[in-house]
Amino acid sequence: MRCTKCGRRAVINLRAHRLALCERHFVERFLEVVERAIRRYSLMSRSSRVLVAVSGGKDSLALWDALTELGYRADGLYIDLGIRRQNYSRISKEKAEAFAEQRGLRLRVFNLKEEHGFAVPELRRGSREVCSVCGIVKRHVMNRVALEGSYHVLATGHNLDDEASVLLSNLLRWNLELLARQGPRAEAWHPKLLPKVKPLCLLTEKETATYALVRGIDYVYELECPFSAGATSIAMKEALNRIEEHSPGTKLYFYTQFLRHRSAFAGERPSAEAVECKSCGLPASGEVCSFCRLLLKSRLRGEKGDN
Ligand code: AMP
Ligand code: ZN
Ligand code: ZN
């Protein structure tokens, strides 16, 4: 397979775009698409101080690399959830640290156990929902660290496959509230919240993996958290990949057309109430935010001696 642009050996075949690209032209295009998403959806500006949430996986490290290449000022944040099974947290932290060190970038590490006395396995005890704890912790910590560090915007590594699969799942349930909120930029609805952006939303998982490979990024392959059921999202991704196989370009079209018509769902946005958590002061939907509720429950369990 030869590069459509220069005839050199191609490293990727992008059927959706009828393009085969060599290393150089692929990297060039990848960066262009990241920049396009940033401009089209007003994700950030050149002067923004960006905090990239890095998990040690290919997407978030590729994102950090691309933003830096494009000249954005981006620091990284790794949240150590203290998951020991399969050495999950230790290995992913090492990858993030090695990446930052090689490129002379600043990585902030937040260790949940050291800061709050409990790691995720302890916070999960007694809870049946599979993955909600990680999500609550990550949202809280990302926001807090970004706020304390005076960043302007928080960026995550969600790619087109992630976004399209969530969209499909929200549509299948006609979850209008979630549909109204889904997109590459989530606005801050409270002064103590930061806007959250997804600059890789127009790039597939195959593209981010190829980018990481070509750029020599060492990342954790098996990044599925050992507590994650992940079944719904995997089923949605598989379904979309089968459709994509049949009609290349559908995934991108599905997502970008949704964003064009998203205002149709805008009326479904619940009016956000600006309540602050009594315990940590960050915005909450009730008196105490879900993160502080988790900590409280674990402390109570500890006092009862069954921890
Ligand atoms: P996930 O929820 O695991 O699919 O991850 C989605 C995004 O959240 C990643 O692309 C990262 O930007 C961010 N993220 C996930 N895990 C962590 C972590 N332990 N520390 C910092 N950011 C994370
Ligand atoms: Zn080429
Ligand atoms: Zn709180």
mmCIF file of C-alpha atoms and ligand atoms in Angstrom:
data_model
loop_
_atom_site.group_PDB
_atom_site.id
_atom_site.type_symbol
_atom_site.label_atom_id
_atom_site.label_comp_id
_atom_site.label_asym_id
_atom_site.label_seq_id
_atom_site.Cartn_x
_atom_site.Cartn_y
_atom_site.Cartn_z
ATOM 1 C CA MET A 1 0.000 0.000 0.000
ATOM 2 C CA ARG A 2 1.407 3.384 -1.014
ATOM 3 C CA CYS A 3 0.790 6.885 0.399
ATOM 4 C CA THR A 4 -1.837 8.687 -1.689
ATOM 5 C CA LYS A 5 0.134 11.914 -1.337
ATOM 6 C CA CYS A 6 3.759 10.947 -1.897
ATOM 7 C CA GLY A 7 3.916 7.294 -2.934
ATOM 8 C CA ARG A 8 6.016 6.183 0.047
ATOM 9 C CA ARG A 9 5.046 3.128 2.081
ATOM 10 C CA ALA A 10 1.715 3.748 3.803
ATOM 11 C CA VAL A 11 1.278 3.031 7.524
ATOM 12 C CA ILE A 12 -2.504 3.344 7.534
ATOM 13 C CA ASN A 13 -5.422 2.975 5.151
ATOM 14 C CA LEU A 14 -8.264 5.356 5.985
ATOM 15 C CA ARG A 15 -11.154 3.918 3.998
ATOM 16 C CA ALA A 16 -13.550 6.543 5.320
ATOM 17 C CA HIS A 17 -11.460 9.203 3.595
ATOM 18 C CA ARG A 18 -10.140 7.108 0.667
ATOM 19 C CA LEU A 19 -6.629 7.863 1.845
ATOM 20 C CA ALA A 20 -3.582 5.738 2.479
ATOM 21 C CA LEU A 21 -0.860 7.676 4.272
ATOM 22 C CA CYS A 22 2.831 7.335 5.047
ATOM 23 C CA GLU A 23 4.148 8.162 8.527
ATOM 24 C CA ARG A 24 4.839 11.780 7.748
ATOM 25 C CA HIS A 25 1.576 12.520 6.009
ATOM 26 C CA PHE A 26 -0.419 10.620 8.592
ATOM 27 C CA VAL A 27 1.048 12.626 11.490
ATOM 28 C CA GLU A 28 0.490 15.837 9.558
ATOM 29 C CA ARG A 29 -3.163 14.953 8.959
ATOM 30 C CA PHE A 30 -3.727 13.773 12.538
ATOM 31 C CA LEU A 31 -2.548 17.126 13.887
ATOM 32 C CA GLU A 32 -4.710 18.973 11.359
ATOM 33 C CA VAL A 33 -7.787 17.061 12.483
ATOM 34 C CA VAL A 34 -7.078 17.787 16.164
ATOM 35 C CA GLU A 35 -6.723 21.480 15.313
ATOM 36 C CA ARG A 36 -9.925 21.343 13.229
ATOM 37 C CA ALA A 37 -11.887 19.900 16.163
ATOM 38 C CA ILE A 38 -10.442 22.541 18.491
ATOM 39 C CA ARG A 39 -11.527 25.360 16.148
ATOM 40 C CA ARG A 40 -14.827 23.960 14.945
ATOM 41 C CA TYR A 41 -16.106 23.286 18.457
ATOM 42 C CA SER A 42 -14.280 26.193 20.188
ATOM 43 C CA LEU A 43 -12.465 23.861 22.558
ATOM 44 C CA MET A 44 -9.586 26.126 23.603
ATOM 45 C CA SER A 45 -7.405 28.974 22.440
ATOM 46 C CA ARG A 46 -3.646 29.355 22.046
ATOM 47 C CA SER A 47 -3.431 31.149 25.361
ATOM 48 C CA SER A 48 -5.480 28.549 27.294
ATOM 49 C CA ARG A 49 -3.739 26.719 30.103
ATOM 50 C CA VAL A 50 -4.785 23.130 29.490
ATOM 51 C CA LEU A 51 -4.762 20.220 31.911
ATOM 52 C CA VAL A 52 -4.790 16.885 30.067
ATOM 53 C CA ALA A 53 -6.100 13.943 32.068
ATOM 54 C CA VAL A 54 -3.747 11.097 31.195
ATOM 55 C CA SER A 55 -4.512 7.490 32.011
ATOM 56 C CA GLY A 56 -1.341 5.958 30.563
ATOM 57 C CA GLY A 57 -3.327 4.648 27.599
ATOM 58 C CA LYS A 58 -2.834 5.472 23.928
ATOM 59 C CA ASP A 59 -5.589 8.060 23.550
ATOM 60 C CA SER A 60 -4.726 10.437 26.343
ATOM 61 C CA LEU A 61 -0.965 10.220 25.716
ATOM 62 C CA ALA A 62 -1.519 10.770 21.977
ATOM 63 C CA LEU A 63 -3.650 13.776 22.902
ATOM 64 C CA TRP A 64 -1.007 15.253 25.173
ATOM 65 C CA ASP A 65 1.613 14.709 22.473
ATOM 66 C CA ALA A 66 -0.543 16.283 19.745
ATOM 67 C CA LEU A 67 -1.495 19.339 21.819
ATOM 68 C CA THR A 68 2.158 19.933 22.629
ATOM 69 C CA GLU A 69 3.142 19.528 18.954
ATOM 70 C CA LEU A 70 0.465 22.050 18.016
ATOM 71 C CA GLY A 71 1.933 24.552 20.462
ATOM 72 C CA TYR A 72 -0.688 24.449 23.221
ATOM 73 C CA ARG A 73 0.414 24.847 26.818
ATOM 74 C CA ALA A 74 -0.634 21.553 28.346
ATOM 75 C CA ASP A 75 0.278 19.896 31.636
ATOM 76 C CA GLY A 76 -0.786 16.348 32.468
ATOM 77 C CA LEU A 77 -2.703 14.893 35.388
ATOM 78 C CA TYR A 78 -2.499 11.246 36.368
ATOM 79 C CA ILE A 79 -4.931 10.068 39.030
ATOM 80 C CA ASP A 80 -3.594 7.123 40.976
ATOM 81 C CA LEU A 81 -6.740 5.238 41.949
ATOM 82 C CA GLY A 82 -4.752 2.648 43.911
ATOM 83 C CA ILE A 83 -5.959 -0.370 41.940
ATOM 84 C CA ARG A 84 -3.534 -3.164 42.644
ATOM 85 C CA ARG A 85 -5.165 -5.917 40.631
ATOM 86 C CA GLN A 86 -2.968 -6.703 37.600
ATOM 87 C CA ASN A 87 -0.731 -3.856 38.842
ATOM 88 C CA TYR A 88 -3.151 -1.656 36.938
ATOM 89 C CA SER A 89 -2.428 1.679 38.646
ATOM 90 C CA ARG A 90 1.303 1.174 39.027
ATOM 91 C CA ILE A 91 1.912 0.299 35.383
ATOM 92 C CA SER A 92 -0.288 3.029 33.956
ATOM 93 C CA LYS A 93 1.349 5.615 36.197
ATOM 94 C CA GLU A 94 4.805 4.521 35.058
ATOM 95 C CA LYS A 95 3.810 4.979 31.409
ATOM 96 C CA ALA A 96 2.488 8.479 32.058
ATOM 97 C CA GLU A 97 5.591 9.424 34.045
ATOM 98 C CA ALA A 98 7.993 8.066 31.433
ATOM 99 C CA PHE A 99 6.175 9.969 28.694
ATOM 100 C CA ALA A 100 6.331 13.250 30.612
ATOM 101 C CA GLU A 101 9.981 12.805 31.480
ATOM 102 C CA GLN A 102 11.075 12.017 27.909
ATOM 103 C CA ARG A 103 9.393 15.146 26.626
ATOM 104 C CA GLY A 104 10.187 17.451 29.512
ATOM 105 C CA LEU A 105 6.498 17.986 30.298
ATOM 106 C CA ARG A 106 4.903 18.611 33.671
ATOM 107 C CA LEU A 107 2.844 15.747 35.069
ATOM 108 C CA ARG A 108 0.814 16.183 38.216
ATOM 109 C CA VAL A 109 0.103 12.974 40.083
ATOM 110 C CA PHE A 110 -2.828 12.773 42.472
ATOM 111 C CA ASN A 111 -2.746 9.799 44.792
ATOM 112 C CA LEU A 112 -6.227 9.070 46.103
ATOM 113 C CA LYS A 113 -5.122 6.899 49.023
ATOM 114 C CA GLU A 114 -2.536 9.427 50.215
ATOM 115 C CA GLU A 115 -4.912 12.378 49.907
ATOM 116 C CA HIS A 116 -8.064 10.814 51.313
ATOM 117 C CA GLY A 117 -7.091 7.597 53.072
ATOM 118 C CA PHE A 118 -9.027 5.334 50.716
ATOM 119 C CA ALA A 119 -8.195 3.859 47.320
ATOM 120 C CA VAL A 120 -10.842 2.782 44.808
ATOM 121 C CA PRO A 121 -11.070 -0.877 45.938
ATOM 122 C CA GLU A 122 -11.950 0.353 49.456
ATOM 123 C CA LEU A 123 -14.409 2.939 48.202
ATOM 124 C CA ARG A 124 -16.074 0.275 46.099
ATOM 125 C CA ARG A 125 -16.662 -2.118 48.955
ATOM 126 C CA GLY A 126 -20.312 -2.926 49.336
ATOM 127 C CA SER A 127 -21.234 -1.220 46.100
ATOM 128 C CA ARG A 128 -22.743 -3.251 43.342
ATOM 129 C CA GLU A 129 -22.472 -0.818 40.480
ATOM 130 C CA VAL A 130 -19.422 -1.818 38.589
ATOM 131 C CA CYS A 131 -17.752 1.319 37.411
ATOM 132 C CA SER A 132 -19.464 4.309 38.957
ATOM 133 C CA VAL A 133 -16.858 4.823 41.688
ATOM 134 C CA CYS A 134 -13.948 5.390 39.281
ATOM 135 C CA GLY A 135 -16.050 7.872 37.317
ATOM 136 C CA ILE A 136 -17.083 9.852 40.406
ATOM 137 C CA VAL A 137 -13.521 9.963 41.719
ATOM 138 C CA LYS A 138 -12.000 10.953 38.359
ATOM 139 C CA ARG A 139 -14.522 13.736 37.750
ATOM 140 C CA HIS A 140 -14.016 15.175 41.222
ATOM 141 C CA VAL A 141 -10.223 14.993 41.245
ATOM 142 C CA MET A 142 -9.789 16.314 37.690
ATOM 143 C CA ASN A 143 -11.896 19.301 38.467
ATOM 144 C CA ARG A 144 -10.296 20.014 41.795
ATOM 145 C CA VAL A 145 -6.708 19.782 40.553
ATOM 146 C CA ALA A 146 -7.523 21.933 37.520
ATOM 147 C CA LEU A 147 -9.229 24.524 39.689
ATOM 148 C CA GLU A 148 -6.398 24.680 42.207
ATOM 149 C CA GLY A 149 -3.822 24.912 39.436
ATOM 150 C CA SER A 150 -5.732 27.764 37.737
ATOM 151 C CA TYR A 151 -6.120 25.930 34.435
ATOM 152 C CA HIS A 152 -8.668 27.161 31.917
ATOM 153 C CA VAL A 153 -9.792 23.877 30.457
ATOM 154 C CA LEU A 154 -9.651 20.142 31.129
ATOM 155 C CA ALA A 155 -8.991 17.782 28.210
ATOM 156 C CA THR A 156 -9.656 14.045 28.050
ATOM 157 C CA GLY A 157 -8.616 11.460 25.477
ATOM 158 C CA HIS A 158 -12.080 10.333 24.349
ATOM 159 C CA ASN A 159 -11.918 9.421 20.649
ATOM 160 C CA LEU A 160 -14.528 9.080 17.898
ATOM 161 C CA ASP A 161 -15.239 5.437 18.761
ATOM 162 C CA ASP A 162 -15.920 6.404 22.392
ATOM 163 C CA GLU A 163 -18.153 9.292 21.389
ATOM 164 C CA ALA A 164 -20.066 7.470 18.658
ATOM 165 C CA SER A 165 -20.695 4.453 20.888
ATOM 166 C CA VAL A 166 -22.059 6.625 23.709
ATOM 167 C CA LEU A 167 -24.205 8.438 21.159
ATOM 168 C CA LEU A 168 -25.602 5.168 19.833
ATOM 169 C CA SER A 169 -26.347 3.925 23.318
ATOM 170 C CA ASN A 170 -28.043 7.213 24.295
ATOM 171 C CA LEU A 171 -30.112 7.122 21.111
ATOM 172 C CA LEU A 172 -31.175 3.521 21.574
ATOM 173 C CA ARG A 173 -32.598 4.530 24.939
ATOM 174 C CA TRP A 174 -33.740 7.961 23.710
ATOM 175 C CA ASN A 175 -32.041 9.467 26.713
ATOM 176 C CA LEU A 176 -32.766 13.069 25.766
ATOM 177 C CA GLU A 177 -31.024 14.585 28.770
ATOM 178 C CA LEU A 178 -27.765 12.816 28.039
ATOM 179 C CA LEU A 179 -28.094 13.573 24.331
ATOM 180 C CA ALA A 180 -28.466 17.274 25.109
ATOM 181 C CA ARG A 181 -25.265 17.190 27.105
ATOM 182 C CA GLN A 182 -23.122 15.009 24.860
ATOM 183 C CA GLY A 183 -20.443 16.664 22.773
ATOM 184 C CA PRO A 184 -16.783 17.643 22.497
ATOM 185 C CA ARG A 185 -17.178 20.548 24.908
ATOM 186 C CA ALA A 186 -19.030 20.474 28.212
ATOM 187 C CA GLU A 187 -19.473 23.959 29.577
ATOM 188 C CA ALA A 188 -18.803 24.788 33.196
ATOM 189 C CA TRP A 189 -22.197 25.498 34.768
ATOM 190 C CA HIS A 190 -20.685 26.780 37.995
ATOM 191 C CA PRO A 191 -17.687 29.046 38.766
ATOM 192 C CA LYS A 192 -15.992 26.133 40.515
ATOM 193 C CA LEU A 193 -16.218 23.879 37.476
ATOM 194 C CA LEU A 194 -14.024 23.853 34.389
ATOM 195 C CA PRO A 195 -15.063 23.299 30.798
ATOM 196 C CA LYS A 196 -14.212 19.756 29.655
ATOM 197 C CA VAL A 197 -13.117 19.121 26.104
ATOM 198 C CA LYS A 198 -12.408 16.147 23.849
ATOM 199 C CA PRO A 199 -10.059 17.228 21.043
ATOM 200 C CA LEU A 200 -9.716 13.655 19.659
ATOM 201 C CA CYS A 201 -13.446 13.361 18.979
ATOM 202 C CA LEU A 202 -12.994 13.313 15.182
ATOM 203 C CA LEU A 203 -10.296 10.598 15.224
ATOM 204 C CA THR A 204 -10.928 6.868 15.482
ATOM 205 C CA GLU A 205 -9.282 4.494 17.906
ATOM 206 C CA LYS A 206 -7.354 3.018 14.989
ATOM 207 C CA GLU A 207 -5.978 6.470 14.218
ATOM 208 C CA THR A 208 -4.968 7.265 17.815
ATOM 209 C CA ALA A 209 -3.299 3.850 18.139
ATOM 210 C CA THR A 210 -1.389 4.397 14.886
ATOM 211 C CA TYR A 211 -0.393 7.897 15.982
ATOM 212 C CA ALA A 212 0.924 6.571 19.303
ATOM 213 C CA LEU A 213 2.879 3.877 17.484
ATOM 214 C CA VAL A 214 4.384 6.189 14.881
ATOM 215 C CA ARG A 215 5.307 8.780 17.521
ATOM 216 C CA GLY A 216 7.024 6.156 19.664
ATOM 217 C CA ILE A 217 4.641 6.535 22.594
ATOM 218 C CA ASP A 218 4.834 3.662 25.065
ATOM 219 C CA TYR A 219 1.392 3.057 26.572
ATOM 220 C CA VAL A 220 -0.611 0.489 28.550
ATOM 221 C CA TYR A 221 -2.355 -1.872 26.139
ATOM 222 C CA GLU A 222 -4.834 -3.492 28.456
ATOM 223 C CA LEU A 223 -6.275 -0.336 29.818
ATOM 224 C CA GLU A 224 -9.698 -1.688 30.658
ATOM 225 C CA CYS A 225 -9.986 -1.121 34.395
ATOM 226 C CA PRO A 226 -10.306 -4.540 36.080
ATOM 227 C CA PHE A 227 -13.549 -3.417 37.739
ATOM 228 C CA SER A 228 -15.172 -2.284 34.521
ATOM 229 C CA ALA A 229 -17.935 -4.358 33.023
ATOM 230 C CA GLY A 230 -17.561 -2.383 29.824
ATOM 231 C CA ALA A 231 -20.014 -4.729 28.097
ATOM 232 C CA THR A 232 -22.452 -2.141 26.739
ATOM 233 C CA SER A 233 -19.798 0.122 25.377
ATOM 234 C CA ILE A 234 -17.969 -2.801 23.744
ATOM 235 C CA ALA A 235 -21.191 -4.065 22.145
ATOM 236 C CA MET A 236 -21.928 -0.575 20.774
ATOM 237 C CA LYS A 237 -18.384 -0.255 19.428
ATOM 238 C CA GLU A 238 -18.587 -3.649 17.747
ATOM 239 C CA ALA A 239 -21.902 -2.783 16.143
ATOM 240 C CA LEU A 240 -20.537 0.499 14.827
ATOM 241 C CA ASN A 241 -17.404 -1.200 13.513
ATOM 242 C CA ARG A 242 -19.522 -3.661 11.547
ATOM 243 C CA ILE A 243 -21.503 -0.826 10.018
ATOM 244 C CA GLU A 244 -18.277 1.052 9.318
ATOM 245 C CA GLU A 245 -16.851 -2.008 7.604
ATOM 246 C CA HIS A 246 -19.869 -2.053 5.320
ATOM 247 C CA SER A 247 -20.053 1.723 4.738
ATOM 248 C CA PRO A 248 -16.776 3.460 5.575
ATOM 249 C CA GLY A 249 -17.262 6.942 6.981
ATOM 250 C CA THR A 250 -20.553 6.230 8.745
ATOM 251 C CA LYS A 251 -19.094 6.581 12.240
ATOM 252 C CA LEU A 252 -17.747 10.056 11.590
ATOM 253 C CA TYR A 253 -20.892 11.136 9.751
ATOM 254 C CA PHE A 254 -23.119 9.772 12.538
ATOM 255 C CA TYR A 255 -21.284 11.821 15.167
ATOM 256 C CA THR A 256 -20.664 15.066 13.288
ATOM 257 C CA GLN A 257 -24.228 15.239 11.951
ATOM 258 C CA PHE A 258 -25.513 14.680 15.481
ATOM 259 C CA LEU A 259 -23.456 17.661 16.629
ATOM 260 C CA ARG A 260 -24.905 19.784 13.819
ATOM 261 C CA HIS A 261 -28.438 18.958 14.924
ATOM 262 C CA ARG A 262 -27.838 18.766 18.640
ATOM 263 C CA SER A 263 -29.721 21.963 19.389
ATOM 264 C CA ALA A 264 -32.863 19.898 18.768
ATOM 265 C CA PHE A 265 -32.245 18.298 22.168
ATOM 266 C CA ALA A 266 -31.187 21.469 23.959
ATOM 267 C CA GLY A 267 -34.537 21.959 25.689
ATOM 268 C CA GLU A 268 -33.883 18.761 27.624
ATOM 269 C CA ARG A 269 -31.062 20.249 29.649
ATOM 270 C CA PRO A 270 -32.093 20.263 33.301
ATOM 271 C CA SER A 271 -31.678 23.657 34.919
ATOM 272 C CA ALA A 272 -28.452 23.335 36.851
ATOM 273 C CA GLU A 273 -28.696 24.339 40.468
ATOM 274 C CA ALA A 274 -25.618 25.932 41.936
ATOM 275 C CA VAL A 275 -25.354 24.112 45.249
ATOM 276 C CA GLU A 276 -21.967 23.683 46.876
ATOM 277 C CA CYS A 277 -20.999 20.501 48.704
ATOM 278 C CA LYS A 278 -20.993 21.049 52.473
ATOM 279 C CA SER A 279 -17.858 18.989 52.794
ATOM 280 C CA CYS A 280 -15.532 19.949 49.914
ATOM 281 C CA GLY A 281 -17.147 23.104 48.541
ATOM 282 C CA LEU A 282 -17.317 21.905 44.943
ATOM 283 C CA PRO A 283 -20.617 22.000 43.056
ATOM 284 C CA ALA A 284 -23.029 19.219 43.960
ATOM 285 C CA SER A 285 -26.548 18.147 43.127
ATOM 286 C CA GLY A 286 -27.394 17.637 46.809
ATOM 287 C CA GLU A 287 -25.989 18.782 50.167
ATOM 288 C CA VAL A 288 -22.942 16.560 49.872
ATOM 289 C CA CYS A 289 -21.349 15.686 46.503
ATOM 290 C CA SER A 290 -21.153 12.081 45.355
ATOM 291 C CA PHE A 291 -17.389 11.971 45.923
ATOM 292 C CA CYS A 292 -17.673 13.073 49.562
ATOM 293 C CA ARG A 293 -20.575 10.630 50.043
ATOM 294 C CA LEU A 294 -18.282 7.794 48.969
ATOM 295 C CA LEU A 295 -15.612 8.910 51.454
ATOM 296 C CA LEU A 296 -18.180 9.214 54.246
ATOM 297 C CA LYS A 297 -19.564 5.736 53.620
ATOM 298 C CA SER A 298 -16.061 4.239 53.696
ATOM 299 C CA ARG A 299 -15.240 6.058 56.931
ATOM 300 C CA LEU A 300 -18.421 4.786 58.549
ATOM 301 C CA ARG A 301 -17.666 1.250 57.441
ATOM 302 C CA GLY A 302 -14.142 1.636 58.871
ATOM 303 C CA GLU A 303 -15.570 2.663 62.259
ATOM 304 C CA LYS A 304 -17.824 -0.367 62.297
ATOM 305 C CA GLY A 305 -14.697 -2.454 61.972
ATOM 306 C CA ASP A 306 -15.588 -4.269 58.802
ATOM 307 C CA ASN A 307 -13.073 -2.458 56.635
HETATM 308 P P1 AMP B 1 -11.981 6.034 30.447
HETATM 309 O O1 AMP B 1 -13.047 6.596 31.297
HETATM 310 O O2 AMP B 1 -11.083 5.069 31.145
HETATM 311 O O3 AMP B 1 -12.435 5.591 29.091
HETATM 312 O O4 AMP B 1 -11.024 7.276 30.142
HETATM 313 C C1 AMP B 1 -11.468 8.396 29.480
HETATM 314 C C2 AMP B 1 -10.478 9.525 29.651
HETATM 315 O O5 AMP B 1 -10.375 9.865 31.027
HETATM 316 C C3 AMP B 1 -9.056 9.176 29.235
HETATM 317 O O6 AMP B 1 -8.851 9.391 27.863
HETATM 318 C C4 AMP B 1 -8.248 10.117 30.075
HETATM 319 O O7 AMP B 1 -8.217 11.404 29.490
HETATM 320 C C5 AMP B 1 -9.047 10.198 31.360
HETATM 321 N N1 AMP B 1 -8.558 9.257 32.395
HETATM 322 C C6 AMP B 1 -8.921 7.963 32.568
HETATM 323 N N2 AMP B 1 -8.287 7.420 33.635
HETATM 324 C C7 AMP B 1 -7.505 8.392 34.159
HETATM 325 C C8 AMP B 1 -6.592 8.471 35.278
HETATM 326 N N3 AMP B 1 -6.370 7.415 36.087
HETATM 327 N N4 AMP B 1 -5.969 9.637 35.514
HETATM 328 C C9 AMP B 1 -6.188 10.715 34.723
HETATM 329 N N5 AMP B 1 -7.026 10.700 33.672
HETATM 330 C C10 AMP B 1 -7.673 9.567 33.380
HETATM 331 ZN ZN ZN B 2 3.204 10.432 2.157
HETATM 332 ZN ZN ZN B 3 -17.805 17.128 48.199
#
